[in-house]
PDB file of C-alpha atoms in Angstrom:
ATOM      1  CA  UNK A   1       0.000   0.000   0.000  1.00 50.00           C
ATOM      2  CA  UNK A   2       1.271   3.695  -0.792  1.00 49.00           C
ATOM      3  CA  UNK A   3       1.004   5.730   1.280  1.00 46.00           C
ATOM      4  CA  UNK A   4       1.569   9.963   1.574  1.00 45.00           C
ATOM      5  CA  UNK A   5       4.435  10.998   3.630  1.00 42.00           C
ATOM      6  CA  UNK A   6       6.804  13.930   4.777  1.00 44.00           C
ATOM      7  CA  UNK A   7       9.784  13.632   5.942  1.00 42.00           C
ATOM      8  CA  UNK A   8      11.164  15.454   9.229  1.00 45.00           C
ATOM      9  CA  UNK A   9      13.844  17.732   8.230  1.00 37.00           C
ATOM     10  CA  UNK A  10      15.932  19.382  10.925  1.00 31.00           C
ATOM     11  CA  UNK A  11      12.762  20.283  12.713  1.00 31.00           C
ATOM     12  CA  UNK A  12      11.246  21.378   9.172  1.00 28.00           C
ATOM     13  CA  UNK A  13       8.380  20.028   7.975  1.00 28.00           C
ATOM     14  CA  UNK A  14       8.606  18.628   4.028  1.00 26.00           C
ATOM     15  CA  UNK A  15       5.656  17.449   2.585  1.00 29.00           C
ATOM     16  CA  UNK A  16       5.968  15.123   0.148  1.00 33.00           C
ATOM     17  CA  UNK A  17       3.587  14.194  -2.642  1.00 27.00           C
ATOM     18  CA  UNK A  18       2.267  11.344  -3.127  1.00 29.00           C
ATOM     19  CA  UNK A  19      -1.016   9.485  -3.883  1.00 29.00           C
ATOM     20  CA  UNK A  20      -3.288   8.995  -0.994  1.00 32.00           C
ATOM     21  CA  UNK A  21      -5.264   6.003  -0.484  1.00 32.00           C
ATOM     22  CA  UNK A  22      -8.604   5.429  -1.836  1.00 29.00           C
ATOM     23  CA  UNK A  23     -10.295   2.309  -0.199  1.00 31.00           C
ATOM     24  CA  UNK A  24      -8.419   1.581   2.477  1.00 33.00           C
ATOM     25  CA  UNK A  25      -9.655   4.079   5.036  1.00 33.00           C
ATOM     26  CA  UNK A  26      -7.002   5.335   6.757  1.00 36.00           C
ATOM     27  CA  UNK A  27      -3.817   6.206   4.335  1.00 40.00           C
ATOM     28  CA  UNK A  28      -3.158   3.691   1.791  1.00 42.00           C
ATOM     29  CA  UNK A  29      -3.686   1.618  -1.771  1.00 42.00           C
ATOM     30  CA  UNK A  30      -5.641  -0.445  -1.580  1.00 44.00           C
ATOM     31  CA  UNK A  31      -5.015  -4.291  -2.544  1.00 43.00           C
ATOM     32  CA  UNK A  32      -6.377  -5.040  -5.494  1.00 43.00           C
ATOM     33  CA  UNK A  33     -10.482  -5.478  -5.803  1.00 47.00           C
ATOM     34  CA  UNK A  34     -11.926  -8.717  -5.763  1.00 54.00           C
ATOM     35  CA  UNK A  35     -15.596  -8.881  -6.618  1.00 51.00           C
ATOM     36  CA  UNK A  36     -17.935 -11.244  -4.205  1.00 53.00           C
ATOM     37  CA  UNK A  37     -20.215 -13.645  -5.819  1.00 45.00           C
ATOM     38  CA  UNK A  38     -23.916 -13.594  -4.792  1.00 42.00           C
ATOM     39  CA  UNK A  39     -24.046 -17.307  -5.125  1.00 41.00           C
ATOM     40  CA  UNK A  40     -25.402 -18.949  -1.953  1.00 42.00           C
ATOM     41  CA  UNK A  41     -27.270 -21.103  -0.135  1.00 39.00           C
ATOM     42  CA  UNK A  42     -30.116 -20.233   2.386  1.00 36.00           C
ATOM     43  CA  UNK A  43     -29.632 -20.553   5.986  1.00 41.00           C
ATOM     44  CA  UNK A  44     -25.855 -18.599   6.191  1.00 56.00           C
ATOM     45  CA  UNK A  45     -27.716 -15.464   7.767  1.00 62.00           C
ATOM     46  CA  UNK A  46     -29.920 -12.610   6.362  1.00 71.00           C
ATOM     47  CA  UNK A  47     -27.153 -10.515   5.180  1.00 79.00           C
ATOM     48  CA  UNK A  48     -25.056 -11.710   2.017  1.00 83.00           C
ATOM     49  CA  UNK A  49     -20.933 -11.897   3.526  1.00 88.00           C
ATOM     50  CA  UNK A  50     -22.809 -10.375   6.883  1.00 91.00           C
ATOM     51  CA  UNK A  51     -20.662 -10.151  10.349  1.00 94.00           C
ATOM     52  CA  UNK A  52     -19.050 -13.537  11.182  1.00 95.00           C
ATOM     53  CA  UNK A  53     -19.427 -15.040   8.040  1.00 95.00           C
ATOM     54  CA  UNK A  54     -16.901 -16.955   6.253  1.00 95.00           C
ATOM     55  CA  UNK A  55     -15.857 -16.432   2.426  1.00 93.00           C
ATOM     56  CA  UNK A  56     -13.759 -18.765   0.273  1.00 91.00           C
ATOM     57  CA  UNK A  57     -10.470 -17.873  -1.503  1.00 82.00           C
ATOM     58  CA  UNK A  58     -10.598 -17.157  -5.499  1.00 68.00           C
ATOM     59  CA  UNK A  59      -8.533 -15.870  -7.887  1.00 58.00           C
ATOM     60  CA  UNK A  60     -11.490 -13.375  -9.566  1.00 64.00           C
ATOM     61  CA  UNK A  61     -14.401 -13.676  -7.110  1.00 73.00           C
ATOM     62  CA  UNK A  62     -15.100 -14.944  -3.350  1.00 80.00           C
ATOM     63  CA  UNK A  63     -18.644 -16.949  -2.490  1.00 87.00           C
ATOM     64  CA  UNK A  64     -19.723 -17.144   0.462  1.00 90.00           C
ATOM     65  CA  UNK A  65     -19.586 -20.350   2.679  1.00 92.00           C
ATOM     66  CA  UNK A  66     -20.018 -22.019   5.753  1.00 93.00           C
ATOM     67  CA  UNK A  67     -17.295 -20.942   8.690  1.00 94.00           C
ATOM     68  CA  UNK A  68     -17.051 -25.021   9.423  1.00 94.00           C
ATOM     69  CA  UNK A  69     -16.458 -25.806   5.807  1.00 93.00           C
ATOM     70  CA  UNK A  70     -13.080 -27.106   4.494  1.00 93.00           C
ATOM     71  CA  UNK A  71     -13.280 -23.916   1.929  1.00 93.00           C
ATOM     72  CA  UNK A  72     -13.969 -21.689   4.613  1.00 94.00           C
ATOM     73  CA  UNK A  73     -10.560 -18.999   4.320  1.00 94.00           C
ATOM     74  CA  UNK A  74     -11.351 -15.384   6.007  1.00 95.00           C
ATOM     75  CA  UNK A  75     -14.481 -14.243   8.548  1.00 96.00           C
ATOM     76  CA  UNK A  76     -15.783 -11.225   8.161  1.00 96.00           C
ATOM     77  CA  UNK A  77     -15.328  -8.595  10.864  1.00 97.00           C
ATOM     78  CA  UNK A  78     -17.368  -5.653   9.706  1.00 96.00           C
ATOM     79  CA  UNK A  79     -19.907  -5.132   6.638  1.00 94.00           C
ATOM     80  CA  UNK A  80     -20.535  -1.845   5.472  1.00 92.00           C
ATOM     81  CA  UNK A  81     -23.217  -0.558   2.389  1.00 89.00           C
ATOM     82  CA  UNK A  82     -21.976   1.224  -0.598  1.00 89.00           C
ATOM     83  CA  UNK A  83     -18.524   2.360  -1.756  1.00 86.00           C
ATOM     84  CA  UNK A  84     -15.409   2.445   0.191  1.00 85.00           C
ATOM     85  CA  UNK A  85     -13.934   5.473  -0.544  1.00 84.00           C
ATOM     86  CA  UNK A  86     -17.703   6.921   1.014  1.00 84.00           C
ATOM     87  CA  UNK A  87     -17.735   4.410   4.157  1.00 84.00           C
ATOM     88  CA  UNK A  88     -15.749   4.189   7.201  1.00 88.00           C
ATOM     89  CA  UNK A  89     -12.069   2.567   7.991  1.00 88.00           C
ATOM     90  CA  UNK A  90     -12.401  -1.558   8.100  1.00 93.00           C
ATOM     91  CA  UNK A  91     -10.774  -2.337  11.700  1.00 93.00           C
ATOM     92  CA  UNK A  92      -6.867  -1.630  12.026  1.00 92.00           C
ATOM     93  CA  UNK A  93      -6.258  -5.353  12.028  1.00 94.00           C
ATOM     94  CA  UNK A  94      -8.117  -6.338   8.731  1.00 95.00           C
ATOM     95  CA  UNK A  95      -6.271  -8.685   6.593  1.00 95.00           C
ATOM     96  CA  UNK A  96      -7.630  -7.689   3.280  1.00 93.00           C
ATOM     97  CA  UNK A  97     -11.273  -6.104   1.612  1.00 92.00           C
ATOM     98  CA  UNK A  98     -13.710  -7.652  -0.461  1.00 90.00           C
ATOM     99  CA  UNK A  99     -15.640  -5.396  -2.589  1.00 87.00           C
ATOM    100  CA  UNK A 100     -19.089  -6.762  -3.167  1.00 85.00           C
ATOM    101  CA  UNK A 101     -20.858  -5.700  -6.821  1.00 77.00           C
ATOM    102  CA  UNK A 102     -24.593  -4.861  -6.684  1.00 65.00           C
ATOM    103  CA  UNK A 103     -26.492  -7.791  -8.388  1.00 61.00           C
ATOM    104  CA  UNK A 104     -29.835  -9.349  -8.523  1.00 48.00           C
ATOM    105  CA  UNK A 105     -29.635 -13.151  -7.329  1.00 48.00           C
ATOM    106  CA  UNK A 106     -32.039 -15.607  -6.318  1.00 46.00           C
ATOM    107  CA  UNK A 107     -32.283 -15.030  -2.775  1.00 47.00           C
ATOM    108  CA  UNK A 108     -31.092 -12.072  -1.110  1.00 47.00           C
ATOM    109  CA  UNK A 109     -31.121 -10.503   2.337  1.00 48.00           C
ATOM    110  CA  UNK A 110     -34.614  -8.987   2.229  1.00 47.00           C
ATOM    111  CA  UNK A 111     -36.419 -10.827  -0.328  1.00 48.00           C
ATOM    112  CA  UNK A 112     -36.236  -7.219  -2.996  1.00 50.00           C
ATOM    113  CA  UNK A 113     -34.421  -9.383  -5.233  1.00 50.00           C
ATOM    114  CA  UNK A 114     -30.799  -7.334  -4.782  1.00 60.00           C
ATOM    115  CA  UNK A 115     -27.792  -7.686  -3.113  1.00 64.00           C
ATOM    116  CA  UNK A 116     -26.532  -3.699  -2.610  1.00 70.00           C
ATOM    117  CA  UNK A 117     -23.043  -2.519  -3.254  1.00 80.00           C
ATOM    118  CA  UNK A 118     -21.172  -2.465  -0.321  1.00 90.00           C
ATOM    119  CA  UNK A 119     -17.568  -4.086   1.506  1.00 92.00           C
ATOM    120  CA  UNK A 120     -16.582  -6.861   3.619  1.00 92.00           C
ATOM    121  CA  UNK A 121     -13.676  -6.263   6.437  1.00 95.00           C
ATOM    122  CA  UNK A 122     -12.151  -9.422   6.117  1.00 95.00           C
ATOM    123  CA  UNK A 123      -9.840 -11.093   8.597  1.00 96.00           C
ATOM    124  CA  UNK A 124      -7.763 -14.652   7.243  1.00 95.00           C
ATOM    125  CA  UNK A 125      -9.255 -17.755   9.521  1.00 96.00           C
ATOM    126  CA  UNK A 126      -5.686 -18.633   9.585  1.00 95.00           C
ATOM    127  CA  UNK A 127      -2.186 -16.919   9.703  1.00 94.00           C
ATOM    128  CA  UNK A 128      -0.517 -15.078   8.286  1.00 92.00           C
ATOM    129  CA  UNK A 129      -2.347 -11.988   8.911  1.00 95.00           C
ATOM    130  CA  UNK A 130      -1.035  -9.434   6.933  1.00 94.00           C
ATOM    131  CA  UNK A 131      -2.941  -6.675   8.813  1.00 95.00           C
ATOM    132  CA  UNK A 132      -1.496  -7.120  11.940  1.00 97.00           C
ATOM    133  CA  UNK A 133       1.301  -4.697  12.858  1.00 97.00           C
ATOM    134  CA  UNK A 134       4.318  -5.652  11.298  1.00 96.00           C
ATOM    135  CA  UNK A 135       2.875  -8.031   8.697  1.00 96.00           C
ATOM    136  CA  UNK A 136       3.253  -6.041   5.854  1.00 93.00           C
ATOM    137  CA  UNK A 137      -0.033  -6.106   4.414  1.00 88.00           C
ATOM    138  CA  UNK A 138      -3.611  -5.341   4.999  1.00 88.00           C
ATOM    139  CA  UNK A 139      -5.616  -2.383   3.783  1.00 90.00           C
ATOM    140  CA  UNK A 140      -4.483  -0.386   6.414  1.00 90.00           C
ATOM    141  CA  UNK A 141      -0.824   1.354   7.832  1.00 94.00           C
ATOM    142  CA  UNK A 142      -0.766   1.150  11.654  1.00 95.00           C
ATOM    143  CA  UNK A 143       1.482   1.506  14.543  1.00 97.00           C
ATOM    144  CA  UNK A 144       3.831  -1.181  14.351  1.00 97.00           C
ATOM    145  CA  UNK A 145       3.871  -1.375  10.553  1.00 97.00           C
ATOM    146  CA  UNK A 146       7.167  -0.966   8.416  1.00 97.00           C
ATOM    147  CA  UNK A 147       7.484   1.289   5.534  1.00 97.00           C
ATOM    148  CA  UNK A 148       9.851   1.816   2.922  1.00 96.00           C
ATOM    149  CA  UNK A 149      10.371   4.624  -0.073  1.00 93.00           C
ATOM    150  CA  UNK A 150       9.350   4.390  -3.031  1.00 90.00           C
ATOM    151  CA  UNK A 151      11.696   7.382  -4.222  1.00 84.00           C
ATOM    152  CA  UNK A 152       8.785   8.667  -5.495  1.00 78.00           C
ATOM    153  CA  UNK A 153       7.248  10.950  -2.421  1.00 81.00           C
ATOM    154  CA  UNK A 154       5.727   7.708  -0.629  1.00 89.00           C
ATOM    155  CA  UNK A 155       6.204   5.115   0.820  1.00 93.00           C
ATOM    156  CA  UNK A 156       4.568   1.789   0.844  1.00 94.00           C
ATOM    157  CA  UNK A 157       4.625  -1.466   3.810  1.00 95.00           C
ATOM    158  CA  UNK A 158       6.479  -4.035   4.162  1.00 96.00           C
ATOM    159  CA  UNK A 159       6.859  -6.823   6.527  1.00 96.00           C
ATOM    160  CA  UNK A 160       9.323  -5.901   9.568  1.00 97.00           C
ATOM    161  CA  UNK A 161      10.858  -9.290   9.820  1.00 95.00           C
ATOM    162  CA  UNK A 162      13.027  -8.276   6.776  1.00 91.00           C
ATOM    163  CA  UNK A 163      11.641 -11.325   5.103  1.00 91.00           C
ATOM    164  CA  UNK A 164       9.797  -9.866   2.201  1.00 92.00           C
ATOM    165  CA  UNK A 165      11.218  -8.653  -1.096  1.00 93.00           C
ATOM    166  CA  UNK A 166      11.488  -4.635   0.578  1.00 94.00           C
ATOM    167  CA  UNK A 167      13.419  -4.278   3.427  1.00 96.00           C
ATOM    168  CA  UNK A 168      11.893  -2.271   6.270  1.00 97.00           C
ATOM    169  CA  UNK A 169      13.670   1.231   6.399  1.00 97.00           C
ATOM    170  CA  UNK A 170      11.105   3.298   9.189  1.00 97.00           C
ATOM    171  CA  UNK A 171       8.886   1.818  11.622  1.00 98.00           C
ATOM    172  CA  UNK A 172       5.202   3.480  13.083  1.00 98.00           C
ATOM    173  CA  UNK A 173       6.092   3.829  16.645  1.00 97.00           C
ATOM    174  CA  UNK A 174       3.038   6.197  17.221  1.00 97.00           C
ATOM    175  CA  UNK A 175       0.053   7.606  16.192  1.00 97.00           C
ATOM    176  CA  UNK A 176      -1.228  11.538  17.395  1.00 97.00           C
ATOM    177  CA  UNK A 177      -3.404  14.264  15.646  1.00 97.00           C
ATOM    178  CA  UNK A 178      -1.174  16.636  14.881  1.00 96.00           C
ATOM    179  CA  UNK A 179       2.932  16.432  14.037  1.00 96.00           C
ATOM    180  CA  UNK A 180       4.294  18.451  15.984  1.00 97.00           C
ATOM    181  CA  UNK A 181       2.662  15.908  18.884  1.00 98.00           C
ATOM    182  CA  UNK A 182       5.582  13.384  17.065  1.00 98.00           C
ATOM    183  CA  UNK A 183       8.459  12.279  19.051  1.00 96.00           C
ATOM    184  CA  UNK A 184      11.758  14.498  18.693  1.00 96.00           C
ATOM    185  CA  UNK A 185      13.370  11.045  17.520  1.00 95.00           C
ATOM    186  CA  UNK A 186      10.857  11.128  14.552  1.00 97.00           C
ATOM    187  CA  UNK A 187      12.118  10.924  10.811  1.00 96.00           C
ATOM    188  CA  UNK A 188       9.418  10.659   8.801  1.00 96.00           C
ATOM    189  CA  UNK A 189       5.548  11.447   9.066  1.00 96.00           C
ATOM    190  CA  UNK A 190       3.514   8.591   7.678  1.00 95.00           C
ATOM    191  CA  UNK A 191      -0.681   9.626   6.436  1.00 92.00           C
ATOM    192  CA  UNK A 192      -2.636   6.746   8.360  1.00 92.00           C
ATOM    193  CA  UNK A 193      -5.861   8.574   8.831  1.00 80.00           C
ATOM    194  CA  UNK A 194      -8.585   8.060  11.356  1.00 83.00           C
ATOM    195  CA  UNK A 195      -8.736  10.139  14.474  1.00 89.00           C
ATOM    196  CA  UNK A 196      -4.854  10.168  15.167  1.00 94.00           C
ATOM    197  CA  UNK A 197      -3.985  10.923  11.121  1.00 94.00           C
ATOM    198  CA  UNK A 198      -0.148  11.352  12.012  1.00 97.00           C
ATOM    199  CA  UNK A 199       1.883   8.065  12.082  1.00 97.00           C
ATOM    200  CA  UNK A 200       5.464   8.885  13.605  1.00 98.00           C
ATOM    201  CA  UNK A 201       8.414   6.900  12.042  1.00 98.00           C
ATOM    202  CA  UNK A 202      11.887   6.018  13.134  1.00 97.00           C
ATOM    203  CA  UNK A 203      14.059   4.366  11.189  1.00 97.00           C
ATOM    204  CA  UNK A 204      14.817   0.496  11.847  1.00 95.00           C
TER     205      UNK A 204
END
């Protein structure tokens, strides 16, 4: 995920442009879209991919499926209606978001004959979760992530075990409203968003 940055300059604030995130909530790319099938059976709950309901892995679309199936892969943590660059942040831990397409299938929630546009928070049933801190995933950037540069006014995560393909030059140590509420050790100001938008990065 890219994120927008600025980098902490002998006391001097820098802004740096960049791209900020469209989907992910707070501060970043998001991963790219997968589109939710409205193929189902009756008796997994009222809402299509509702709260605490299981999806299956694809490689173009997810359907959904029982949480005690062998094809069960990720639960859902939070459901929201419409777009996501109009709803609110998926939780901080979230390992990844499923888009879900309006359509008109043979049984829906409320018996109008559509399923609405809308996301799916989804969290893996299984690790590794790439949205916890560190992971180097996940829609969102959070204290504990690692970040590298781009070169190109952003930055995007990586994992901070140094086991992925970017190794991890700042870590999010903190999160406040405003920068000048950063550490003095900060180098870098990360976008994440939310109520505390500031992330402040050392380096690792």
């Amino acid at each position: 995920m890219a994120v927008v940055v600025a980098m902490a300059v002998l006391g001097a604030c820098q802004q740096w442009s960049g791209s900020e995130g469209s989907g992910s909530g707070a501060g970043g790319d998001e991963p790219p879209a997968a589109t939710a099938s409205s193929t189902r059976a009756s008796g997994f709950g009222a809402v299509f991919l509702g709260v605490d309901e299981c999806s299956s892995f694809g490689t173009t679309s997810f359907t959904e499926v029982a949480c005690t199936s062998e094809r069960a892969a990720a639960r859902v943590v939070a459901r929201r209606d419409g777009k996501v660059v109009e709803g609110p942040a998926c939780p901080s831990t979230t390992d990844f978001v499923l888009h879900i397409s309006e359509s008109r299938p043979a049984y829906d929630e409320d018996g109008d004959g559509t399923v609405p546009q809308g996301y799916a928070c989804m969290r893996k049933l299984a690790p590794p979760h790439p949205g916890d801190p560190g992971g180097g995933g996940g829609p969102r950037t959070i204290v504990g992530d690692c970040v590298y540069s781009t070169g190109k006014g952003e930055v995007r995560e990586t994992s901070c075990d140094g086991k992925a393909k970017n190794e991890p030059e700042y870590e999010v140590t903190s999160a406040v409203g405003k920068r000048t509420e950063c550490p003095a050790s900060t180098a870098l100001f990360v976008q994440l968003g939310g109520d505390d938008p500031v992330g402040c990065a050392r380096p690792v």
